[in-house]
PDB file of C-alpha atoms in Angstrom:
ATOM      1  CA  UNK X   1    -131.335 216.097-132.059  1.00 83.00           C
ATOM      2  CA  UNK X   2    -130.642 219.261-130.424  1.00 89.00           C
ATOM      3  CA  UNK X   3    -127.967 218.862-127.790  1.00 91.00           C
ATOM      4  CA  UNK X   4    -128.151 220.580-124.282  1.00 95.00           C
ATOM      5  CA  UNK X   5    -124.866 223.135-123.804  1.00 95.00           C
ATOM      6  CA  UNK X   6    -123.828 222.960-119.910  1.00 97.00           C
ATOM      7  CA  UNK X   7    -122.929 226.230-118.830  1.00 97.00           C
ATOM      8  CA  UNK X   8    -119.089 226.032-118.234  1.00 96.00           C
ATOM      9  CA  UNK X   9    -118.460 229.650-116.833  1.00 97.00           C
ATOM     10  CA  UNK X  10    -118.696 231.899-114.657  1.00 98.00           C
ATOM     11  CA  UNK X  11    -120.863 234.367-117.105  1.00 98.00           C
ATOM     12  CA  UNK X  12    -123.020 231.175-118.795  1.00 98.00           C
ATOM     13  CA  UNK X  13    -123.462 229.917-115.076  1.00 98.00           C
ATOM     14  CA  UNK X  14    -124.744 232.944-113.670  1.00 98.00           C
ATOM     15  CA  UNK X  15    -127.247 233.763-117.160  1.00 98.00           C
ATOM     16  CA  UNK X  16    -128.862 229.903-116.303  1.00 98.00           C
ATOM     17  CA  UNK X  17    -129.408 230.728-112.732  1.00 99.00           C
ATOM     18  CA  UNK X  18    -130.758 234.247-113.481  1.00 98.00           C
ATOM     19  CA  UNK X  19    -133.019 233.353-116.625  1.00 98.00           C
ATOM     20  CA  UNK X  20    -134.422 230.225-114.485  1.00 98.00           C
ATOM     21  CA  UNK X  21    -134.954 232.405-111.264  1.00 98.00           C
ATOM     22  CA  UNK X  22    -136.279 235.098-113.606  1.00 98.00           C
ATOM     23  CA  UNK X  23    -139.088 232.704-115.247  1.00 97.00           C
ATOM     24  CA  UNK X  24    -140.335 230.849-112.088  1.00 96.00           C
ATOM     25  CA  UNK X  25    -140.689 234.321-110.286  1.00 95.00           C
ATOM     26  CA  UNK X  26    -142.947 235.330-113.220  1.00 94.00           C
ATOM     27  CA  UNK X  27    -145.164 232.647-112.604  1.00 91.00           C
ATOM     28  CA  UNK X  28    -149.133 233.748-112.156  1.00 86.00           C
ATOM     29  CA  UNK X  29    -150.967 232.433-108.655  1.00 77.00           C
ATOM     30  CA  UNK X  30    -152.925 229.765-110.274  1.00 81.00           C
ATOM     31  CA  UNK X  31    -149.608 228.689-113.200  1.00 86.00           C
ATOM     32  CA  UNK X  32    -147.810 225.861-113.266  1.00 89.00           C
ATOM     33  CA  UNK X  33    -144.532 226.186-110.755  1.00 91.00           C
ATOM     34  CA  UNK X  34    -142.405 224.075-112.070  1.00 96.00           C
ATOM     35  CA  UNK X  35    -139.498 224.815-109.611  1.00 96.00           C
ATOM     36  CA  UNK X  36    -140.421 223.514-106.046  1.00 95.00           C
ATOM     37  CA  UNK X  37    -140.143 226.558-103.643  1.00 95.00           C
ATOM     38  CA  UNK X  38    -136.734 225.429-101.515  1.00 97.00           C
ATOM     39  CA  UNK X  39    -135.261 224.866-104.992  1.00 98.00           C
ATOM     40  CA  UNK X  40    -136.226 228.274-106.103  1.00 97.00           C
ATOM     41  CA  UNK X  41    -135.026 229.859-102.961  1.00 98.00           C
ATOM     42  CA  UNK X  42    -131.597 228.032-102.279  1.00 98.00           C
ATOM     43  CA  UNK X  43    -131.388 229.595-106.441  1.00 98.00           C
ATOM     44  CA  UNK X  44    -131.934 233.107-105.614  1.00 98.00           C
ATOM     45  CA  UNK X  45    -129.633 232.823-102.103  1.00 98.00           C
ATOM     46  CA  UNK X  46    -127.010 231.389-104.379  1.00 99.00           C
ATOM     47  CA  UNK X  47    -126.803 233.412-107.211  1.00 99.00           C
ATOM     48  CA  UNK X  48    -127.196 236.608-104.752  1.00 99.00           C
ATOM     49  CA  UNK X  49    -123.918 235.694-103.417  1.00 99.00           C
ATOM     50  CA  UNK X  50    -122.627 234.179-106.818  1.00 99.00           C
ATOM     51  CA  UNK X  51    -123.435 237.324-108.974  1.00 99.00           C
ATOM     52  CA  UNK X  52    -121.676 239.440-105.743  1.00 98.00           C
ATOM     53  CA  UNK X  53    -118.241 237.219-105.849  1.00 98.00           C
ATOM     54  CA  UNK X  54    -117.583 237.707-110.175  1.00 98.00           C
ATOM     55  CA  UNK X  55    -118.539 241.244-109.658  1.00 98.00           C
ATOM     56  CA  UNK X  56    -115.997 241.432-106.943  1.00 98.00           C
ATOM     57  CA  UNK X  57    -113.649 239.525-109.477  1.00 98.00           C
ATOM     58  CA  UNK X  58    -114.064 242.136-111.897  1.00 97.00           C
ATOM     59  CA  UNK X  59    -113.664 244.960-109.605  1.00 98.00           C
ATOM     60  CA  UNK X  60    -109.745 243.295-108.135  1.00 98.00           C
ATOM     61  CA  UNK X  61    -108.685 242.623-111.667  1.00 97.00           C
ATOM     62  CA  UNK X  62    -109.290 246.153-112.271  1.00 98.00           C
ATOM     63  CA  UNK X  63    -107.564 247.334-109.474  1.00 97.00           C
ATOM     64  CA  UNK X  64    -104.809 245.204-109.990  1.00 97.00           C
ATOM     65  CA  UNK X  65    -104.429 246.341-113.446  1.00 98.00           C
ATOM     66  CA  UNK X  66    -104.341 250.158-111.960  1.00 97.00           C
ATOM     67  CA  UNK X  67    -102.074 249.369-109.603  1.00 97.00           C
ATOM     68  CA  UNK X  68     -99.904 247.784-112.770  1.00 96.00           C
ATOM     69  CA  UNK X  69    -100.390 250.438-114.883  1.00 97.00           C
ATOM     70  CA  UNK X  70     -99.285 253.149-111.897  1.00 97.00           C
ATOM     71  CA  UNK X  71     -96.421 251.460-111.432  1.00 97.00           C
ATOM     72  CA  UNK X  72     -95.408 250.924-114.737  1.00 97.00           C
ATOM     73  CA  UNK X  73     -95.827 255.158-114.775  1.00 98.00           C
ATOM     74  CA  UNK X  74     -93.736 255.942-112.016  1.00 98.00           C
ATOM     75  CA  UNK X  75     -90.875 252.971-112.694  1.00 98.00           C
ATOM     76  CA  UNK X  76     -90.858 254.790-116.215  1.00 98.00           C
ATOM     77  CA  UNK X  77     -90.229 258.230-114.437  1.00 98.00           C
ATOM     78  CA  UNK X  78     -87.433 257.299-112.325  1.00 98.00           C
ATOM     79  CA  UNK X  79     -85.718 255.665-115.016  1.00 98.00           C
ATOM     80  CA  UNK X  80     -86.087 258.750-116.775  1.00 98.00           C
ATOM     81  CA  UNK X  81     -84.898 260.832-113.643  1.00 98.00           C
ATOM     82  CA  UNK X  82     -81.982 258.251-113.298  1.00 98.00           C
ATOM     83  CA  UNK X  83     -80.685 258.556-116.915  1.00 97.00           C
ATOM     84  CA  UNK X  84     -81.199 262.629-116.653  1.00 98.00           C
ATOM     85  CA  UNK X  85     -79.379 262.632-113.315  1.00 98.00           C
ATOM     86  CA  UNK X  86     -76.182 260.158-114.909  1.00 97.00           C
ATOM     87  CA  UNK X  87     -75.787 262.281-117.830  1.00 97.00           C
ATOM     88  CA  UNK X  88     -75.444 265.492-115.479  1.00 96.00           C
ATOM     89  CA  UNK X  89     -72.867 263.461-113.676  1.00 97.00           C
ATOM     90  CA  UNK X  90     -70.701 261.921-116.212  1.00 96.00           C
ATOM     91  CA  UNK X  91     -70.946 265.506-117.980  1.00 96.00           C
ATOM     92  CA  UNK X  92     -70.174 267.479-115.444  1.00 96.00           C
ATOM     93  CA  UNK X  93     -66.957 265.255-114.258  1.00 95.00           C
ATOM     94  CA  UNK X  94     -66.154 265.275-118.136  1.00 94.00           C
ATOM     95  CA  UNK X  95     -66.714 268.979-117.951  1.00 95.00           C
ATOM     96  CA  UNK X  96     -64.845 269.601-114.967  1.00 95.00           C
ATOM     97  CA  UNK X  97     -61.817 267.015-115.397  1.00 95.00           C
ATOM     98  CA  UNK X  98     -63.246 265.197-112.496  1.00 95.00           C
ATOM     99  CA  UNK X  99     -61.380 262.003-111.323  1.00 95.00           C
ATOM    100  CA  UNK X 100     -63.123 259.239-112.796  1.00 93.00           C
ATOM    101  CA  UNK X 101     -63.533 257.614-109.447  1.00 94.00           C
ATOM    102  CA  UNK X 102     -66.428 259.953-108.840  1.00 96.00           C
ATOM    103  CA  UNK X 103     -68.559 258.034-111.122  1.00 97.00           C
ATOM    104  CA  UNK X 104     -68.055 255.216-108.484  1.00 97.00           C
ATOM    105  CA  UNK X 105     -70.171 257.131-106.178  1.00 97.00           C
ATOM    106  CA  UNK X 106     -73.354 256.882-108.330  1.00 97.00           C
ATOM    107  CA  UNK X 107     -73.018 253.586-110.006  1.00 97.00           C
ATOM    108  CA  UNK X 108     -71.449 254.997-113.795  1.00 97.00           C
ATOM    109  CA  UNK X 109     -68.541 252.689-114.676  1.00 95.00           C
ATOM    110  CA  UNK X 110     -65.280 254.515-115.390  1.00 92.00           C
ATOM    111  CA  UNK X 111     -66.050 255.365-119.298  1.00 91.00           C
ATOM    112  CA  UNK X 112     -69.627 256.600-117.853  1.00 90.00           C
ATOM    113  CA  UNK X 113     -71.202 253.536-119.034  1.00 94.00           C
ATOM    114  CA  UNK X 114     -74.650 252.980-116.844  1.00 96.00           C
ATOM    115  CA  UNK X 115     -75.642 249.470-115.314  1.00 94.00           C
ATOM    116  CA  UNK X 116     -78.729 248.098-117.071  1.00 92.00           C
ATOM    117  CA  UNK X 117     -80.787 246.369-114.358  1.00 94.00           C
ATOM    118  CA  UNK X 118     -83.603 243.861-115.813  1.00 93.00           C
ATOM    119  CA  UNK X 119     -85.867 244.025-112.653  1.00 95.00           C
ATOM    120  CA  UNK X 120     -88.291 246.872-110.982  1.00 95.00           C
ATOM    121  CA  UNK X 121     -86.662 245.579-107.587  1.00 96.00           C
ATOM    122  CA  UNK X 122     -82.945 246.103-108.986  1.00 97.00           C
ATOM    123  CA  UNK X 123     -83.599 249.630-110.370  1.00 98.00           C
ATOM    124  CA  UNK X 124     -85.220 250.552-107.233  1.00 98.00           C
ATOM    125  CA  UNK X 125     -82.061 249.236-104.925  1.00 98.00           C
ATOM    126  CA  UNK X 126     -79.817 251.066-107.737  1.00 98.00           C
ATOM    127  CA  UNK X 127     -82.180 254.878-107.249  1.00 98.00           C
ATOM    128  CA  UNK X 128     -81.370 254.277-103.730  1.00 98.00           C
ATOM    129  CA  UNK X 129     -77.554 253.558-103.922  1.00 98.00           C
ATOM    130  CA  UNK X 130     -77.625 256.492-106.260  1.00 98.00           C
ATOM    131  CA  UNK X 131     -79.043 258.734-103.717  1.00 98.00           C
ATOM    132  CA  UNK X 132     -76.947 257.602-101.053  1.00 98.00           C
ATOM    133  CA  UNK X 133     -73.839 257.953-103.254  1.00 98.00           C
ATOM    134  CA  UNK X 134     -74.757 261.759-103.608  1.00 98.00           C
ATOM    135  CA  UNK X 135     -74.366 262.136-100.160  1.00 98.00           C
ATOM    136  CA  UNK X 136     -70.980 260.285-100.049  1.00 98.00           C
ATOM    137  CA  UNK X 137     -69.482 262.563-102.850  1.00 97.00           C
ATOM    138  CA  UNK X 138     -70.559 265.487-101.327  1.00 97.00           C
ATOM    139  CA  UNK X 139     -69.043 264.366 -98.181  1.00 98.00           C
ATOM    140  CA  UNK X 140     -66.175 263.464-100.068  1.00 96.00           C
ATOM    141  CA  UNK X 141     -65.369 266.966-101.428  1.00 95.00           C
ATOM    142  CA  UNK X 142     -67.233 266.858-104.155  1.00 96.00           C
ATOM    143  CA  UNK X 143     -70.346 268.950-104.928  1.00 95.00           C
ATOM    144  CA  UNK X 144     -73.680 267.700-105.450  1.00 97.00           C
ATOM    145  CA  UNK X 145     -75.403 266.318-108.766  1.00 96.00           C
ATOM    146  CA  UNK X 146     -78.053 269.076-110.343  1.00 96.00           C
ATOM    147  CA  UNK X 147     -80.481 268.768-112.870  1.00 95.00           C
ATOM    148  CA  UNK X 148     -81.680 266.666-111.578  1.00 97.00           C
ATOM    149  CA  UNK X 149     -80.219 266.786-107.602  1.00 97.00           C
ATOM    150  CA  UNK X 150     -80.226 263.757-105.757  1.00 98.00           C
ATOM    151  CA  UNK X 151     -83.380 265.167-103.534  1.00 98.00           C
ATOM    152  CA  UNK X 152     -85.521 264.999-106.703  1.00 98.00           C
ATOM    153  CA  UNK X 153     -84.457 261.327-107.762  1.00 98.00           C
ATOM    154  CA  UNK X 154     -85.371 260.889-103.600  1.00 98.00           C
ATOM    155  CA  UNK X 155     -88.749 262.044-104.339  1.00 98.00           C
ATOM    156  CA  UNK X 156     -89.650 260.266-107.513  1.00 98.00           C
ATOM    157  CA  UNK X 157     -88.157 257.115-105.939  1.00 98.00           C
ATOM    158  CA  UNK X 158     -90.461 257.163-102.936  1.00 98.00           C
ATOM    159  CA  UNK X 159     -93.451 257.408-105.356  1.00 98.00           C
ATOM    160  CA  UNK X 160     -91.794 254.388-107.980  1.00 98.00           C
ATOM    161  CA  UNK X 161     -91.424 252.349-104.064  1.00 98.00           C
ATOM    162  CA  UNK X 162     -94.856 253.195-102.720  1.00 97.00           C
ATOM    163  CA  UNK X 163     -96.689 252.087-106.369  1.00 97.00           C
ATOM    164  CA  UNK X 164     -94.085 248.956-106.268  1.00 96.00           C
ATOM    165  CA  UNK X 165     -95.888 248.060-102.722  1.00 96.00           C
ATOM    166  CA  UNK X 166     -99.430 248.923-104.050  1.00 96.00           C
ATOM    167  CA  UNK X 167     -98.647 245.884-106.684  1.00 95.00           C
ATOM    168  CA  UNK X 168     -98.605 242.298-103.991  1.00 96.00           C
ATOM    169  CA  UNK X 169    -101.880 244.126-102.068  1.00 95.00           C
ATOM    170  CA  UNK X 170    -103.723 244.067-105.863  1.00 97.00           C
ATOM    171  CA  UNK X 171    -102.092 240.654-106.732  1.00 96.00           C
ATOM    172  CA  UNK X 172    -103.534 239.353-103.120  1.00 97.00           C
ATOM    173  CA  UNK X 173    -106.990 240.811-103.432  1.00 97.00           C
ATOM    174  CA  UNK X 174    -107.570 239.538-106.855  1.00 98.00           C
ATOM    175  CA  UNK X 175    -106.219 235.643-106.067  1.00 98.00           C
ATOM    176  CA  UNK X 176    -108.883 235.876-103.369  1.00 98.00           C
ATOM    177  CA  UNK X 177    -111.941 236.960-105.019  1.00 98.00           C
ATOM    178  CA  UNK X 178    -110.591 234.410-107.702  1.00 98.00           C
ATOM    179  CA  UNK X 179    -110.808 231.830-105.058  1.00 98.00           C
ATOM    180  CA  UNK X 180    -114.287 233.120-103.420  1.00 98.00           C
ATOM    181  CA  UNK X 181    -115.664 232.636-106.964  1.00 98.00           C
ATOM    182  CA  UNK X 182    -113.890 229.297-107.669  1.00 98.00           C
ATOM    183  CA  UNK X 183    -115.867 227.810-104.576  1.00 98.00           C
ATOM    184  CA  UNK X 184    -119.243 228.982-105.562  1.00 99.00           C
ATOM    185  CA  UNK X 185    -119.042 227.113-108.816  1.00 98.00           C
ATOM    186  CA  UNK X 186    -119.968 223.618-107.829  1.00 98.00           C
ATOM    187  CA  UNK X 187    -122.888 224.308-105.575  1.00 99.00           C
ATOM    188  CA  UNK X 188    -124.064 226.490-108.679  1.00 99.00           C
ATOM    189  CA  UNK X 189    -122.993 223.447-111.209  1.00 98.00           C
ATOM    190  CA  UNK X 190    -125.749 221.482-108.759  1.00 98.00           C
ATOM    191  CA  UNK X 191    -128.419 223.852-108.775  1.00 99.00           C
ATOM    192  CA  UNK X 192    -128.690 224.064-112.057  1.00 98.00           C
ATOM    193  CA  UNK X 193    -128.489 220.387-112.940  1.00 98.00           C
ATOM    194  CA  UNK X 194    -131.545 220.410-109.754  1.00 98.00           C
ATOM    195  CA  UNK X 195    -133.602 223.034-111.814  1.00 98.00           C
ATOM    196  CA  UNK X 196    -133.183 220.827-115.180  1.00 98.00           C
ATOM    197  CA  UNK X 197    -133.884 217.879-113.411  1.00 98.00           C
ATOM    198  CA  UNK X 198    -137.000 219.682-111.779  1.00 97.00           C
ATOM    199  CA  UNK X 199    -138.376 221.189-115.078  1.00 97.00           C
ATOM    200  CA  UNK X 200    -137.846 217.143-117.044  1.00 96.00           C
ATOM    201  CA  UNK X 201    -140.109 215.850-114.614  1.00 96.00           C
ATOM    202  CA  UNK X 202    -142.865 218.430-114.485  1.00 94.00           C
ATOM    203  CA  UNK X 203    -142.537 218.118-118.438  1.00 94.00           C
ATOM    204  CA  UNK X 204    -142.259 214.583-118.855  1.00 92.00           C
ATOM    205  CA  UNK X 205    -145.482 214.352-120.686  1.00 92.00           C
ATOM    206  CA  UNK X 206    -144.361 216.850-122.985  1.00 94.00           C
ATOM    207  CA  UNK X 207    -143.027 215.856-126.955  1.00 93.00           C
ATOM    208  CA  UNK X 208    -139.278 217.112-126.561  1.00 92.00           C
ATOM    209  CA  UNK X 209    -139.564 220.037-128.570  1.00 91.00           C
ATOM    210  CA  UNK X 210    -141.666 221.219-126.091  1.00 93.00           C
ATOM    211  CA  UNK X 211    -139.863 219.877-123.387  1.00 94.00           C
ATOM    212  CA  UNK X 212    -136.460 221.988-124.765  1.00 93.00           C
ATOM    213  CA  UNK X 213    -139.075 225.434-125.494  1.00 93.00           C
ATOM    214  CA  UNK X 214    -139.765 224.959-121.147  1.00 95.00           C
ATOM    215  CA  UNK X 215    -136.200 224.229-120.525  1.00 96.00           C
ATOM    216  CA  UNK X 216    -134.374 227.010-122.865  1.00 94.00           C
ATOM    217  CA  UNK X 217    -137.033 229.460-120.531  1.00 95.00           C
ATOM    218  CA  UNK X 218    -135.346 228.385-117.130  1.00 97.00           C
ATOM    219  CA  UNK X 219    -131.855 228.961-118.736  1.00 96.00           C
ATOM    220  CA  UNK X 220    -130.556 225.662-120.874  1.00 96.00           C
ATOM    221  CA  UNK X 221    -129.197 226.448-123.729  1.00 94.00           C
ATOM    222  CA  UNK X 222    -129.165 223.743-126.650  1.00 92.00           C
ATOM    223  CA  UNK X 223    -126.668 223.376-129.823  1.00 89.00           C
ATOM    224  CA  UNK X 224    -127.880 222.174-133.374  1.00 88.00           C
ATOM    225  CA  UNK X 225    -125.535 220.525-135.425  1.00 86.00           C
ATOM    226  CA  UNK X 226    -125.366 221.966-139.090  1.00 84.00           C
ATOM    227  CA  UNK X 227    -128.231 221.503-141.191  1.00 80.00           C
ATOM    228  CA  UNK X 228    -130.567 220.344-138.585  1.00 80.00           C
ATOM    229  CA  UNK X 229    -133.733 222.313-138.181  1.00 82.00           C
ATOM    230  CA  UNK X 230    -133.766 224.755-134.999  1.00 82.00           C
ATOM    231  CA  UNK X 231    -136.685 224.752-132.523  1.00 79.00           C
ATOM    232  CA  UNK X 232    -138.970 227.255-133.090  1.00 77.00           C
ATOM    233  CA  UNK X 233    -138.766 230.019-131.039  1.00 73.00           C
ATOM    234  CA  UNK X 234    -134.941 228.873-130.250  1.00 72.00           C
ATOM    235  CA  UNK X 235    -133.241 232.291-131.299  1.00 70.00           C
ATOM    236  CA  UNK X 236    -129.507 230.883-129.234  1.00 58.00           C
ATOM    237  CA  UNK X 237    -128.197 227.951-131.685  1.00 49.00           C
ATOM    238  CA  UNK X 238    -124.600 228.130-131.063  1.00 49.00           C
ATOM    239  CA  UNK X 239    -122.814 226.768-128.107  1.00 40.00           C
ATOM    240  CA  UNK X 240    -122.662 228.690-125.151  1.00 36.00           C
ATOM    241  CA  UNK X 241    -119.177 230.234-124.180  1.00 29.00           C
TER     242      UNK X 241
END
């Protein structure tokens, strides 16, 4: 016998409600309701503000993944900035017979080997002690880095930081439409076991293919194990995602 497929998501949750809301508005005058009319609106109220809170899911994870995908950009550009701006350094003291403790000042080890930071937070702190260490050569006697100058690294840097920020506001906003939608499930899990429960009784006189044909058109979905004959008229025989 066919077997009846609870919805168990967010998407198979909210196609019950609609189809069931759907059918019972599409009843004639003088038809048989089979929804009682508090059921039918508490339905509709819910899966108004149901349908809102996964679209607003949606919407965060594609902000967040924006937001990701900006900052993933800009890390990429200082990084390139920062390798542009050490070679023009460690050239330029190899060039001009420098000292090597000028490679101090922007982070280059004394063979003008470069620090490999694992972290978005570390290369950020290292642009910024790169910057400042500009400043401290030139202060020092030394002239200042070109092609790129430290000014420029400044300037990508701000944009790498201000995307960085952009990242815990998208994280935030999605883990709360997440939990908007997360509370919206049980009431929803009761309303539709209340609209099955509604439709089995105004059916009860019904032989159960029948019963299933009334059912499957307020939402339930059933599942047919192999070989057994589908309902006619049941077009959805696998189990519902």
């Amino acid at each position: 016998m066919p077997q009846y497929v609870a919805p168990n998501s967010d998407v198979t949750r909210l196609a019950f409600m609609n189809r069931a809301i759907k059918t019972a508005e599409d009843v004639p005058e003088d038809g048989v309701q089979r929804l009682p009319t508090p059921l039918l609106a508490d339905l509709q109220t819910h899966y108004a503000a149901y349908r809102k809170a996964y679209d607003a899911v949606d919407a965060a994870l594609s902000q967040r993944k924006t937001e990701t995908e900006e900052s993933a950009a800009a890390m990429a550009r200082l990084q390139m900035y920062l390798s542009h701006f050490w070679t023009a350094v460690a050239n330029r003291a190899q060039r001009e017979n420098q000292p090597v403790g000028v490679l101090g000042y922007y982070k280059l080890n004394n063979d003008g080997s470069r620090p490999a930071p694992s972290r978005r937070e570390e290369w950020l702190e290292l642009a910024t002690s790169v910057v400042n260490g500009d400043a401290a050569a030139v202060a020092a006697g030394y002239p200042a880095a070109a092609n790129p100058s430290a000014a420029e690294v400044q300037a990508v840097l701000d944009t790498a930081v201000a995307e960085s920020n952009d990242l815990p506001t998208a994280d935030a906003a999605y883990d709360e439409a997440q939990t908007a939608v997360a509370a919206l499930r049980p009431q929803a899990d009761a309303l539709i076991r209340a609209v099955r429960a509604a439709v089995l009784y105004s059916t009860y006189e019904m032989d159960e293919p029948s019963q299933r044909r009334v059912l499957r058109n307020y939402g339930s979905v059933y599942r047919y194990l192999p070989g057994e004959p589908v309902d006619e008229g049941d077009t959805l025989t696998g189990e519902a995602g």
